[in-house]
CSV table of C-alpha atoms in Angstrom, one decimal:
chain,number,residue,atom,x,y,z
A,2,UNK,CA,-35.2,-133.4,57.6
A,3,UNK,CA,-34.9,-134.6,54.0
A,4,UNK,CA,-31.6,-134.3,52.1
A,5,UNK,CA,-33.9,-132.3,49.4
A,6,UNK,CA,-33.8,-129.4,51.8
A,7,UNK,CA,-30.5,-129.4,53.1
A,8,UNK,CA,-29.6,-126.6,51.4
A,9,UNK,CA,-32.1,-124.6,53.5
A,10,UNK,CA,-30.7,-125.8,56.5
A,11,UNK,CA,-27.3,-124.1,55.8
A,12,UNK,CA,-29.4,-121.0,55.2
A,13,UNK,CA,-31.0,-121.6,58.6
A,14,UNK,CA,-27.6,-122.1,60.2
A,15,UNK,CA,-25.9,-119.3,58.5
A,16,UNK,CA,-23.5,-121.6,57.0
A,17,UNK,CA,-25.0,-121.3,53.1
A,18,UNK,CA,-22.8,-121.1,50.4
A,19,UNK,CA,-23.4,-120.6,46.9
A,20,UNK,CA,-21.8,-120.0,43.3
A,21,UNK,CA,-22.4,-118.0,40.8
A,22,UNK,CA,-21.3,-119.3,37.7
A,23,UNK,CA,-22.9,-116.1,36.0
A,24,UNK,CA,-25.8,-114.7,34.5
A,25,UNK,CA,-24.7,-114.5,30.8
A,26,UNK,CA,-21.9,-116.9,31.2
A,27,UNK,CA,-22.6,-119.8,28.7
A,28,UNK,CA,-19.9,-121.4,28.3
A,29,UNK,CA,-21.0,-124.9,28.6
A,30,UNK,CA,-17.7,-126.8,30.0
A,31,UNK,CA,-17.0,-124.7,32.5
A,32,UNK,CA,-20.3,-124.5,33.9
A,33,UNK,CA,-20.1,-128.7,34.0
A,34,UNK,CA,-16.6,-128.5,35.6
A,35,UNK,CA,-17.7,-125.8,38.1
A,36,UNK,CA,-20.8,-127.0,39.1
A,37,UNK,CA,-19.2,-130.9,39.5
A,38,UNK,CA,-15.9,-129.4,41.9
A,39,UNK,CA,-18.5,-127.3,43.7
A,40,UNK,CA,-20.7,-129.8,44.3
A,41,UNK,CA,-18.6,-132.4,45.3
A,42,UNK,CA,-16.9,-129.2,47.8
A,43,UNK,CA,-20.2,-129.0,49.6
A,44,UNK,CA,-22.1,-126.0,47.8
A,45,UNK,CA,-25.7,-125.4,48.8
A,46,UNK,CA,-26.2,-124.0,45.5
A,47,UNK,CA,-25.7,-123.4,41.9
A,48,UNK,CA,-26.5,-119.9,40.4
A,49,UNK,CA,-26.5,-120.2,36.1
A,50,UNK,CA,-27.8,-118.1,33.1
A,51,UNK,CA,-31.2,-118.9,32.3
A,52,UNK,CA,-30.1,-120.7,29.0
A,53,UNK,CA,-31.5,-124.3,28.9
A,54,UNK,CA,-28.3,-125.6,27.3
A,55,UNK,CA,-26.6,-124.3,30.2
A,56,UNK,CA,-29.1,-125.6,32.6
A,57,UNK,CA,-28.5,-129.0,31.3
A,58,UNK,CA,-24.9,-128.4,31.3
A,59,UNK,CA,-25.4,-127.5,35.1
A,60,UNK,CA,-27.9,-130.7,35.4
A,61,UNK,CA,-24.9,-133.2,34.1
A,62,UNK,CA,-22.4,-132.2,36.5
A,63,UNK,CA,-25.0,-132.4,39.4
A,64,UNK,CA,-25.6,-136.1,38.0
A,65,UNK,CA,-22.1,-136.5,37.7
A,66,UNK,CA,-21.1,-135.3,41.2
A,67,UNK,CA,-23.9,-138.0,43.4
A,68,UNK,CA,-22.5,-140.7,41.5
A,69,UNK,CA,-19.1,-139.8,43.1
A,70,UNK,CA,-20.2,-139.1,46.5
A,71,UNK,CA,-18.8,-142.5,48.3
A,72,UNK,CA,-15.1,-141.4,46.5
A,73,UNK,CA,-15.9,-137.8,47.9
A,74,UNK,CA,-16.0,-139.2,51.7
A,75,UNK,CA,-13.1,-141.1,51.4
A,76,UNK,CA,-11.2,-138.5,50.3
A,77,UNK,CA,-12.4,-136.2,53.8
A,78,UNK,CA,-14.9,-134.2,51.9
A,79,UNK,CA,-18.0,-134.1,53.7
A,80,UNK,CA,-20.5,-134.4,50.4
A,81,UNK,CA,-22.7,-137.0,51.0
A,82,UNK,CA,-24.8,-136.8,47.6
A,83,UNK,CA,-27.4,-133.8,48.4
A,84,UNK,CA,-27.7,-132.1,45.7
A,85,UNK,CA,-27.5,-128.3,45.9
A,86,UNK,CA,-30.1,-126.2,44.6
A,87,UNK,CA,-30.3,-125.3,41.0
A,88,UNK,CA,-31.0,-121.6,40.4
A,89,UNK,CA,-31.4,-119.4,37.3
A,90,UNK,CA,-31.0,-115.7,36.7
A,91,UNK,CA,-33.2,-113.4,35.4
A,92,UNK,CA,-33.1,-109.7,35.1
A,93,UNK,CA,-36.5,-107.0,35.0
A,94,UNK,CA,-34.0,-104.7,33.3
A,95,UNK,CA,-30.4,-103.4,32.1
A,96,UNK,CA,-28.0,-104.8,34.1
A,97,UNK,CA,-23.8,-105.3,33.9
A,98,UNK,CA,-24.7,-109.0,34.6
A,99,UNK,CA,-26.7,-109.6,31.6
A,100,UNK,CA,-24.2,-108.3,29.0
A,101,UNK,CA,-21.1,-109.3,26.8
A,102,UNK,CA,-19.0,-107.3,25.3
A,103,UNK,CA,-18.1,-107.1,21.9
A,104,UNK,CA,-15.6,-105.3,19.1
A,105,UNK,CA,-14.2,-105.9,15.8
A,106,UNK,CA,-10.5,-107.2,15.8
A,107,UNK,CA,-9.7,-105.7,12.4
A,108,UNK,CA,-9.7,-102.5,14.2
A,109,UNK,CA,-6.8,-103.5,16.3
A,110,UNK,CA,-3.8,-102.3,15.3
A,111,UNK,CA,-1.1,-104.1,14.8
A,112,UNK,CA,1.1,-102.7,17.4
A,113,UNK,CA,-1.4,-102.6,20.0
A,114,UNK,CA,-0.2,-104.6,23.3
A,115,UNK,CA,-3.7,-105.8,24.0
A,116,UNK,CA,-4.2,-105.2,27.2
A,117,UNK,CA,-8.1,-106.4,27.1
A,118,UNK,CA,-6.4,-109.6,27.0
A,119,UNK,CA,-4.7,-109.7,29.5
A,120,UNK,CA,-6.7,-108.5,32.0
A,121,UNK,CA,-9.8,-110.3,30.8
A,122,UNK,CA,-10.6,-113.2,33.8
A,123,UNK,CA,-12.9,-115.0,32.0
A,124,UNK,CA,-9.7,-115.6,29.2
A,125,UNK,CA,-13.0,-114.5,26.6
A,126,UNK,CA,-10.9,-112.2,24.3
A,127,UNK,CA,-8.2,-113.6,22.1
A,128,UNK,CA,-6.2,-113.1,19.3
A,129,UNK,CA,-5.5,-115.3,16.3
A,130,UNK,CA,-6.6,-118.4,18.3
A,131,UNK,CA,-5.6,-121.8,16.7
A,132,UNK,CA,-8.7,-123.5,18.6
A,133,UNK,CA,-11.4,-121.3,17.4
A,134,UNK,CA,-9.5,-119.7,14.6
A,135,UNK,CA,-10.8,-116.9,15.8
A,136,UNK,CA,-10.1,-113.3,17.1
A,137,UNK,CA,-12.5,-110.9,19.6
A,138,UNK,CA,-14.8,-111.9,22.5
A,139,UNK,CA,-15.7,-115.5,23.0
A,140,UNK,CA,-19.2,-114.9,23.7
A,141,UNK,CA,-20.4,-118.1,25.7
A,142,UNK,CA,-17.1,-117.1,27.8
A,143,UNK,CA,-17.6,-113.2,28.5
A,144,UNK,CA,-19.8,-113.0,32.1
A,145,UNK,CA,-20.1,-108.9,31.4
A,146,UNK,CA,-17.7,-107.5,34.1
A,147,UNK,CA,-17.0,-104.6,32.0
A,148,UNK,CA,-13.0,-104.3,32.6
A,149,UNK,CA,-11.6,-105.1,28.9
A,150,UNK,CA,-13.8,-101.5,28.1
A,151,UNK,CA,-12.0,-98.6,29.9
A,152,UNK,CA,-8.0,-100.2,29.1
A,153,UNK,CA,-8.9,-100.3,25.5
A,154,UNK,CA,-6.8,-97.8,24.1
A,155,UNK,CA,-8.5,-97.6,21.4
A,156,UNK,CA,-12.0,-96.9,22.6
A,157,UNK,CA,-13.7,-99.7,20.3
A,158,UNK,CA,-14.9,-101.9,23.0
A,159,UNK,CA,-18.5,-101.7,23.7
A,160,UNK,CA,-21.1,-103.6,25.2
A,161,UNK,CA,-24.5,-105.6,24.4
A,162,UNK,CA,-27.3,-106.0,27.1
A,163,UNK,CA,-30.2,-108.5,26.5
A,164,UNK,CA,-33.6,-108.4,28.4
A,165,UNK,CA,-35.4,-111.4,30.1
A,166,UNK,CA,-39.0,-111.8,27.6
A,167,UNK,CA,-41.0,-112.4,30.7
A,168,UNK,CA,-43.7,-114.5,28.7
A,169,UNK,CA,-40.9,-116.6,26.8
A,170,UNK,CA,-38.1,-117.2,28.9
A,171,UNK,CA,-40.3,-117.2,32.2
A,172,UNK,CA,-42.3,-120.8,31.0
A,173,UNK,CA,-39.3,-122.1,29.6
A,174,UNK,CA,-36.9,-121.8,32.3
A,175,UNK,CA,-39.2,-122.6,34.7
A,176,UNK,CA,-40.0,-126.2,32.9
A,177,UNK,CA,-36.8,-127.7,33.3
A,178,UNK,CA,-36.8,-128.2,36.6
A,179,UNK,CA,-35.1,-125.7,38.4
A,180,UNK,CA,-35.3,-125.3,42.5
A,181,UNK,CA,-34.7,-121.2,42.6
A,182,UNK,CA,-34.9,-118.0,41.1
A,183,UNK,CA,-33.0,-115.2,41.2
A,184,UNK,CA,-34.6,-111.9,40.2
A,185,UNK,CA,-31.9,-108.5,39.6
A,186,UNK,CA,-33.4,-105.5,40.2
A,187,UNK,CA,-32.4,-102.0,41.2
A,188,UNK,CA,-34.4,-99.4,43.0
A,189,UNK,CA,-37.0,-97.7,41.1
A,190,UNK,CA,-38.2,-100.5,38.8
A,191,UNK,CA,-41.2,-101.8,40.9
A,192,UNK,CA,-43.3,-101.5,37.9
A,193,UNK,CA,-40.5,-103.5,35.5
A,194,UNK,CA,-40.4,-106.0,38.8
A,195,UNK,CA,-43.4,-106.9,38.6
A,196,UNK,CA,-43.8,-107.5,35.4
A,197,UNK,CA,-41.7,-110.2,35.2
A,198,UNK,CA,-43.3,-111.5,38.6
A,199,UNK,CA,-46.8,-111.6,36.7
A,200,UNK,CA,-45.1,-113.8,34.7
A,201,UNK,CA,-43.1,-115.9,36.5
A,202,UNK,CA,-45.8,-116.1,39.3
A,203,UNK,CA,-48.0,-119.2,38.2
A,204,UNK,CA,-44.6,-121.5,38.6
A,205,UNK,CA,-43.7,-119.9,42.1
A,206,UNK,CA,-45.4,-122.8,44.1
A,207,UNK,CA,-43.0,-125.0,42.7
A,208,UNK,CA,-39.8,-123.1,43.9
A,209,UNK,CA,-37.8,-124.1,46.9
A,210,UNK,CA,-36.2,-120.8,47.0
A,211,UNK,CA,-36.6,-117.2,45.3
A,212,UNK,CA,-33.6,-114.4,45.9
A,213,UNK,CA,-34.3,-110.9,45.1
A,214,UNK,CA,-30.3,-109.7,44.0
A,215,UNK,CA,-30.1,-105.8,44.6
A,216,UNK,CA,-27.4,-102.7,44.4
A,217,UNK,CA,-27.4,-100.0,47.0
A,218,UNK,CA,-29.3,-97.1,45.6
A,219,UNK,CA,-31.2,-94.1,47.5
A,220,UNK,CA,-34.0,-95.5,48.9
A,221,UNK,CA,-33.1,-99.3,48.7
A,222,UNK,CA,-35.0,-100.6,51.8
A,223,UNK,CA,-37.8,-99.1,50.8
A,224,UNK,CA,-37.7,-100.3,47.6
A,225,UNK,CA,-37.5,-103.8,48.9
A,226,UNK,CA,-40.1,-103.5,51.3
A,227,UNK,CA,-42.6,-102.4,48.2
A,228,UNK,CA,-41.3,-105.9,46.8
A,229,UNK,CA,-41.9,-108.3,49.8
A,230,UNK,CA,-45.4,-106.5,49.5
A,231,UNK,CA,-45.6,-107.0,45.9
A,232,UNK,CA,-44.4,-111.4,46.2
A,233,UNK,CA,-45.8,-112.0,49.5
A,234,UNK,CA,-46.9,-114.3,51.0
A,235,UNK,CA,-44.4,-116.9,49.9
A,236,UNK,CA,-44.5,-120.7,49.5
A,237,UNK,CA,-40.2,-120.4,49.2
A,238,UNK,CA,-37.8,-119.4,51.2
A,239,UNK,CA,-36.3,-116.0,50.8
A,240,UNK,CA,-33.2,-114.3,50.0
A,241,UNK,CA,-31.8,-110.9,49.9
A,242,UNK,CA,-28.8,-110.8,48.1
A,243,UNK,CA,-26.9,-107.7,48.4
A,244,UNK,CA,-25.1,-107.0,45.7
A,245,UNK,CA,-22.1,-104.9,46.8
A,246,UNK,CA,-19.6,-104.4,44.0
A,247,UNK,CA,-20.8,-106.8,40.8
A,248,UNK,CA,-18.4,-109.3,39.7
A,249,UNK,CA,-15.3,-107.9,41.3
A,250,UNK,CA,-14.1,-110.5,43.7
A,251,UNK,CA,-11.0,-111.6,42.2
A,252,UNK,CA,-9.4,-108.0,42.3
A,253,UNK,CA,-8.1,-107.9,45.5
A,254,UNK,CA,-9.5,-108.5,49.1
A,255,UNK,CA,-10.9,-105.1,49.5
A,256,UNK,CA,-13.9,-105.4,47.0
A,257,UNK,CA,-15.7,-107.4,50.0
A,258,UNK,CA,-16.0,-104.2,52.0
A,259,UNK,CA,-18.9,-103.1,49.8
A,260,UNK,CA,-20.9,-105.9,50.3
A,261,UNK,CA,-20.6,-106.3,53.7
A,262,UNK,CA,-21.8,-103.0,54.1
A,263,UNK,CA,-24.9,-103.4,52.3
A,264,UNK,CA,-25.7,-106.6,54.1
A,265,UNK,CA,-25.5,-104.2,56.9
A,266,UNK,CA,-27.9,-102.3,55.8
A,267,UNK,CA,-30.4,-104.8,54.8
A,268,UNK,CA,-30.6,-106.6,58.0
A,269,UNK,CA,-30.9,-103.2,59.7
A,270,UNK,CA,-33.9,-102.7,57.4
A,271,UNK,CA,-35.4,-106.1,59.0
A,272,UNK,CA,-37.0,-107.9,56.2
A,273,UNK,CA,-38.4,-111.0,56.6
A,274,UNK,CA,-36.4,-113.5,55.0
A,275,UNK,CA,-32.2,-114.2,54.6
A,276,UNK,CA,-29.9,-111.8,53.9
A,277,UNK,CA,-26.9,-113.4,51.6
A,278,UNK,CA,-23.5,-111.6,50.8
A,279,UNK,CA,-22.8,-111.4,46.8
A,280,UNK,CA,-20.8,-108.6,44.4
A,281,UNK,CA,-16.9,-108.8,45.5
A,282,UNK,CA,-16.8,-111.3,47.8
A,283,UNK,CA,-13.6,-113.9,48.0
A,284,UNK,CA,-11.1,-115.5,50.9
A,285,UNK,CA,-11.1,-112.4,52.7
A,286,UNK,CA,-15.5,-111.9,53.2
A,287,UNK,CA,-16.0,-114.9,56.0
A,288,UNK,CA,-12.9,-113.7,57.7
A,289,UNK,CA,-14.4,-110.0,57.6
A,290,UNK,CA,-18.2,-111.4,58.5
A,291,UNK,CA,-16.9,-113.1,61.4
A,292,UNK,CA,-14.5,-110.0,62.7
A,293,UNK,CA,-17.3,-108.6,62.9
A,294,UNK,CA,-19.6,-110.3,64.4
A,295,UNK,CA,-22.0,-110.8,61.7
A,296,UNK,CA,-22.3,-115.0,61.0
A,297,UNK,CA,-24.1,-117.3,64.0
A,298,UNK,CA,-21.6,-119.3,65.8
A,299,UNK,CA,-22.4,-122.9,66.0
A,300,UNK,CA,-23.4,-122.6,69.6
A,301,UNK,CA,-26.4,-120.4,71.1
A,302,UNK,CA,-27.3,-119.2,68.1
A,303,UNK,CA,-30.8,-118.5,69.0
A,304,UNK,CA,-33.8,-118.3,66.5
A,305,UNK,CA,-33.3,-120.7,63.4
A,306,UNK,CA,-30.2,-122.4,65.2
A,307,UNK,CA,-29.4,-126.0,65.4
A,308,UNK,CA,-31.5,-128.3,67.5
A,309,UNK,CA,-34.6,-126.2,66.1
A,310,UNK,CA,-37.4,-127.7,64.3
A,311,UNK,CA,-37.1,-127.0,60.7
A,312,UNK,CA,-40.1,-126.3,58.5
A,313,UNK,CA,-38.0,-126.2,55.3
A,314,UNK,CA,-41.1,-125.1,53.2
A,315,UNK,CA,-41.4,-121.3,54.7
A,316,UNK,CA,-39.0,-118.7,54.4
A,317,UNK,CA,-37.5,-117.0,57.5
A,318,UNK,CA,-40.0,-116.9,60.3
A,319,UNK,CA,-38.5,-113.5,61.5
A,320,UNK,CA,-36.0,-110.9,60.2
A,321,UNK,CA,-32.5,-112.1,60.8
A,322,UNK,CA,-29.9,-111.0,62.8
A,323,UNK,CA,-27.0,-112.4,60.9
A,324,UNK,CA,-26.1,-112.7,57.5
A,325,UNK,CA,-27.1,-116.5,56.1
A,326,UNK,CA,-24.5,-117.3,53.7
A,327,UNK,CA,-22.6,-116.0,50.9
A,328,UNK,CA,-22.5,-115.9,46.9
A,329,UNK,CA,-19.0,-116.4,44.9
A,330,UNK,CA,-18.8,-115.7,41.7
A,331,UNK,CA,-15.7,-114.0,39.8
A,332,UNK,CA,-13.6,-115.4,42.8
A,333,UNK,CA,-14.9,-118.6,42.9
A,334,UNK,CA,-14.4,-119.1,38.9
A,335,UNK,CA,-11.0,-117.5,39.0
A,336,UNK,CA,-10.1,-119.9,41.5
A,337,UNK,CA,-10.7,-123.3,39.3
A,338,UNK,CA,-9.2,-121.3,36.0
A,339,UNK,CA,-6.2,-123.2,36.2
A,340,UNK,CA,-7.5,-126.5,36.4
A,341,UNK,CA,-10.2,-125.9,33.7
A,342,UNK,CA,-7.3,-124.7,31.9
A,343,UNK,CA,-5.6,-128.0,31.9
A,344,UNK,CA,-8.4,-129.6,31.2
A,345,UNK,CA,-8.8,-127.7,27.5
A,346,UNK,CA,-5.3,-127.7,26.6
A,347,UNK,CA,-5.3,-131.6,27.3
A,348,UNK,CA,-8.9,-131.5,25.1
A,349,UNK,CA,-6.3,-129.5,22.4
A,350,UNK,CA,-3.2,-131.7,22.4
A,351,UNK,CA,-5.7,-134.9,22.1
A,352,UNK,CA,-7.7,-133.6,19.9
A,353,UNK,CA,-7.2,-136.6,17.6
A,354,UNK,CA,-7.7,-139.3,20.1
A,355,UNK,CA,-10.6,-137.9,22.2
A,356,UNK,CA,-12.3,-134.5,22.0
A,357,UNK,CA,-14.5,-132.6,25.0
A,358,UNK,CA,-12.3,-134.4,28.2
A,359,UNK,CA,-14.6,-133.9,30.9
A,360,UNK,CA,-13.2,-133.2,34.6
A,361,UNK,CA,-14.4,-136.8,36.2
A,362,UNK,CA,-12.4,-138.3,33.6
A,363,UNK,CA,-8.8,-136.8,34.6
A,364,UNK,CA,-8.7,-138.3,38.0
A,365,UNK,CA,-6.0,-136.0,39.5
A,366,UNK,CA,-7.6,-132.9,38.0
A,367,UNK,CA,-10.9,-133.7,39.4
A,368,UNK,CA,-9.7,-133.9,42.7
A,369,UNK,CA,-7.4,-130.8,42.3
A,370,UNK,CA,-10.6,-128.9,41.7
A,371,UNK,CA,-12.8,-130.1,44.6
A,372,UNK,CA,-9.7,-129.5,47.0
A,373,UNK,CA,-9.4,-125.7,45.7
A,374,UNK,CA,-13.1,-125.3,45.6
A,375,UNK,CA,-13.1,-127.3,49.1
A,376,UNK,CA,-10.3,-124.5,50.2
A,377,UNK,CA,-13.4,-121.5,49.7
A,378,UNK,CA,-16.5,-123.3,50.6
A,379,UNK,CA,-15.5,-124.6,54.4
A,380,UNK,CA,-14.3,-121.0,54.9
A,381,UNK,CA,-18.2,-120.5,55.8
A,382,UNK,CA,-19.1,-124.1,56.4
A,383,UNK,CA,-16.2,-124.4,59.9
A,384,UNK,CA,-17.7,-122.1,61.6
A,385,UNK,CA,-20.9,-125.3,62.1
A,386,UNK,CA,-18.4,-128.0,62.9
A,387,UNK,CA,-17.3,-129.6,66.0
C-alpha cells in the first residue's frame, strides 16, 4: 500500500482519527498551528471551511509538518511524513456549523460582567482589545457553537448563517486540490442534498474520500439510505459521520454519550460504507467505544482487518460492524488553546522585531503541541499497536 492511502487504512483498521478545525472557522493561524501539531501527532485527516485562504492555510502546515517528520521520529512520535487527507465542508442548508455570531458592543452596558466572554472557547469575543482595537466577535475566530447567545443578559446576541452556492463554491473548492468532502445534511433535505451533489458531482472521481455528516432526526436511516441511492456507486471511500451533539466536546465528558448512540444507530441501519464518531466527542469517547465493545481490536478483527488485501480506491465492501474512527473538533482545539495562546502573545510582545511567529519556529512550543495533540490522537491509534 502507498503512503497516499494510509489514511484509508486507519479507516479499515478502525483506528481513523480526524480533526475538525471547523466549518466557518477561518482563522488562518490557528488552522496552520492545528493542522502542523496534528499532523505531526499522526491525524488521518484534516476537516477545514471551504475558504481557499484557509485551505492554503491548511496546505502550509501540511508542507510544514513532512519537512519535520525525521525530528518527529526521534522524538517517539510515530509520523513518518504521510500526509493526512485534506477535507472541506460544505453545507445543503442552515446549519449551527456554518454560522458566526454577531452583536454591537455599544449596546453593552457598562456594568455588564460579560459573561459571553468568558465562556466563549474559541476566545472570538472581546472587549477593548489592544491587538485589534476592537470590540465584539472576531469573525475568522467564531466556529458558530451558539453558547455566547442564551448567557447574554441582554438578549443582543444573534446569529448569521451562510449557504454553500453550489455552482460557485463547488468548482472552486474542488480546484485546489482537496482529497475529501464533507457534506452536512439533516433529514428531510434530499431534494437541497442533491443539489449540491449535481454540482459537486463532475469533481467526485477525483476524491479519495466523501463523508455525509448527519443529526439524529425521525427517520434518519432512511433518510440516508435515499442518499447512498442518490451518490452511488462511488469511486471514494465513504463515511457516515454521526453527528451527536455539535461542537460540544470541551463541556464535559458526558456530551460523548450522544454520539455514541447515534453511531449505534447507524451501523444498526447497515450502510455500506464507515461509520465515524463526531458532535461531542473528547478523552472520554475511545474509552466509552471500547467499554463497549464498539472499536476492532488489533487481533481477529475479521473483514477489513490487518493482514487483508487493501483496495484503497473502493469504499467499504460491506456494512461495518464497528465504528471506524473518530472526529475532534471543539475538544481537540480547546486542547492546543494554550499553546496557540503563547504563540500570539509572543507575536504581541515582539511585534517590533518579528510579526506572525509561526509554531515551527518556537522549538519548545512546537513540540508542546504535538505532545498534547499526540496525548488525544493515540487514544484511538493504541488500540493497533503491539
Amino acid at each position: 500500500m502507498t503512503d497516499l492511502f494510509a489514511p484509508l487504512q486507519s479507516l479499515k483498521q478502525g483506528d481513523w482519527f480526524k480533526l475538525i478545525c471547523g466549518a466557518s472557522f477561518q482563522h488562518l493561524p490557528a488552522v496552520r498551528s492545528l493542522t502542523l501539531a496534528y499532523t505531526l501527532a499522526g491525524a488521518d485527516c484534516i476537516d477545514v471551511a471551504a475558504d481557499p485562504a484557509v485551505i492554503t492555510a491548511a496546505q502550509a502546515g501540511l508542507l510544514v509538518a513532512k519537512s519535520l517528520a525525521k525530528d518527529a521520529q526521534k522524538r517517539g512520535f510515530d509520523y513518518k511524513g504521510n500526509s493526512p487527507f485534506l477535507m472541506v465542508s460544505l453545507n445543503d442548508g442552515e446549519d449551527p456549523h456554518f454560522r458566526k455570531a454577531e452583536f454591537n458592543p455599544t449596546e453593552c452596558p457598562t456594568n455588564c460582567l460579560r459573561p459571553c466572554e468568558r465562556i466563549c472557547p474559541a476566545q472570538a469575543i472581546v472587549f477593548n482589545s489592544i491587538k485589534e482595537d476592537f470590540s465584539g466577535v472576531v469573525s475568522e475566530k467564531c466556529y458558530g457553537c451558539g453558547r455566547c447567545i442564551p448567557i447574554c443578559p441582554y438578549d443582543i446576541i444573534y446569529t448569521n448563517s451562510y449557504m454553500s452556492t453550489p455552482g460557485v463554491i463547488a468548482p472552486l473548492v474542488m480546484s485546489t486540490g482537496v482529497d475529501a468532502v464533507e457534506i452536512h445534511t439533516k433529514v428531510g433535505r434530499l431534494a437541497e442534498f442533491e443539489q449540491l451533489w449535481q454540482a459537486i458531482s463532475p469533481w467526485a472521481d477525483q476524491l479519495k474520500l466523501l463523508a455525509i455528516s448527519c443529526p439524529d432526526g425521525e427517520g434518519m436511516t432512511d433518510y440516508l439510505r435515499a442518499i447512498y441511492n442518490l451518490i452511488a456507486p462511488l469511486k471514494s471511500a465513504l463515511i457516515w459521520q454521526t453527528d451527536g451533539r455539535s461542537m460540544s466536546g470541551d463541556i464535559g465528558d458526558g456530551t460523548t454519550i450522544a454520539t455514541v448512540k447515534l453511531g449505534q444507530k447507524v451501523l444498526a441501519a447497515k450502510l455500506p460504507g464507515y461509520v465515524q464518531l463526531a458532535g461531542g466527542t473528547n478523552s472520554y469517547t475511545v474509552a466509552k467505544l471500547k467499554a463497549m465493545g464498539l472499536l476492532k481490536e488489533a487481533e481477529g478483527q475479521g473483514a477489513g482487518g490487518r493482514g487483508e488485501k487493501f483496495s484503497p480506491l473502493l469504499p467499504a465492501p460491506c456494512p461495518p460492524s464497528s465504528i471506524s474512527g473518530v472526529a475532534y473538533g471543539s475538544y481537540a482545539r480547546v486542547l492546543l488553546s494554550p499553546i496557540l495562546e503563547q504563540l500570539e502573545n509572543k507575536e504581541v510582545s515582539n511585534i517590533n522585531v518579528k510579526a506572525n511567529l509561526r509554531l515551527e519556529e518556537d522549538e519548545v512550543l512546537l513540540w508542546q503541541a504535538v505532545e498534547l495533540a499526540h496525548s488525544l490522537v493515540s487514544q484511538i491509534k493504541s488500540q493497533q499497536e503491539h
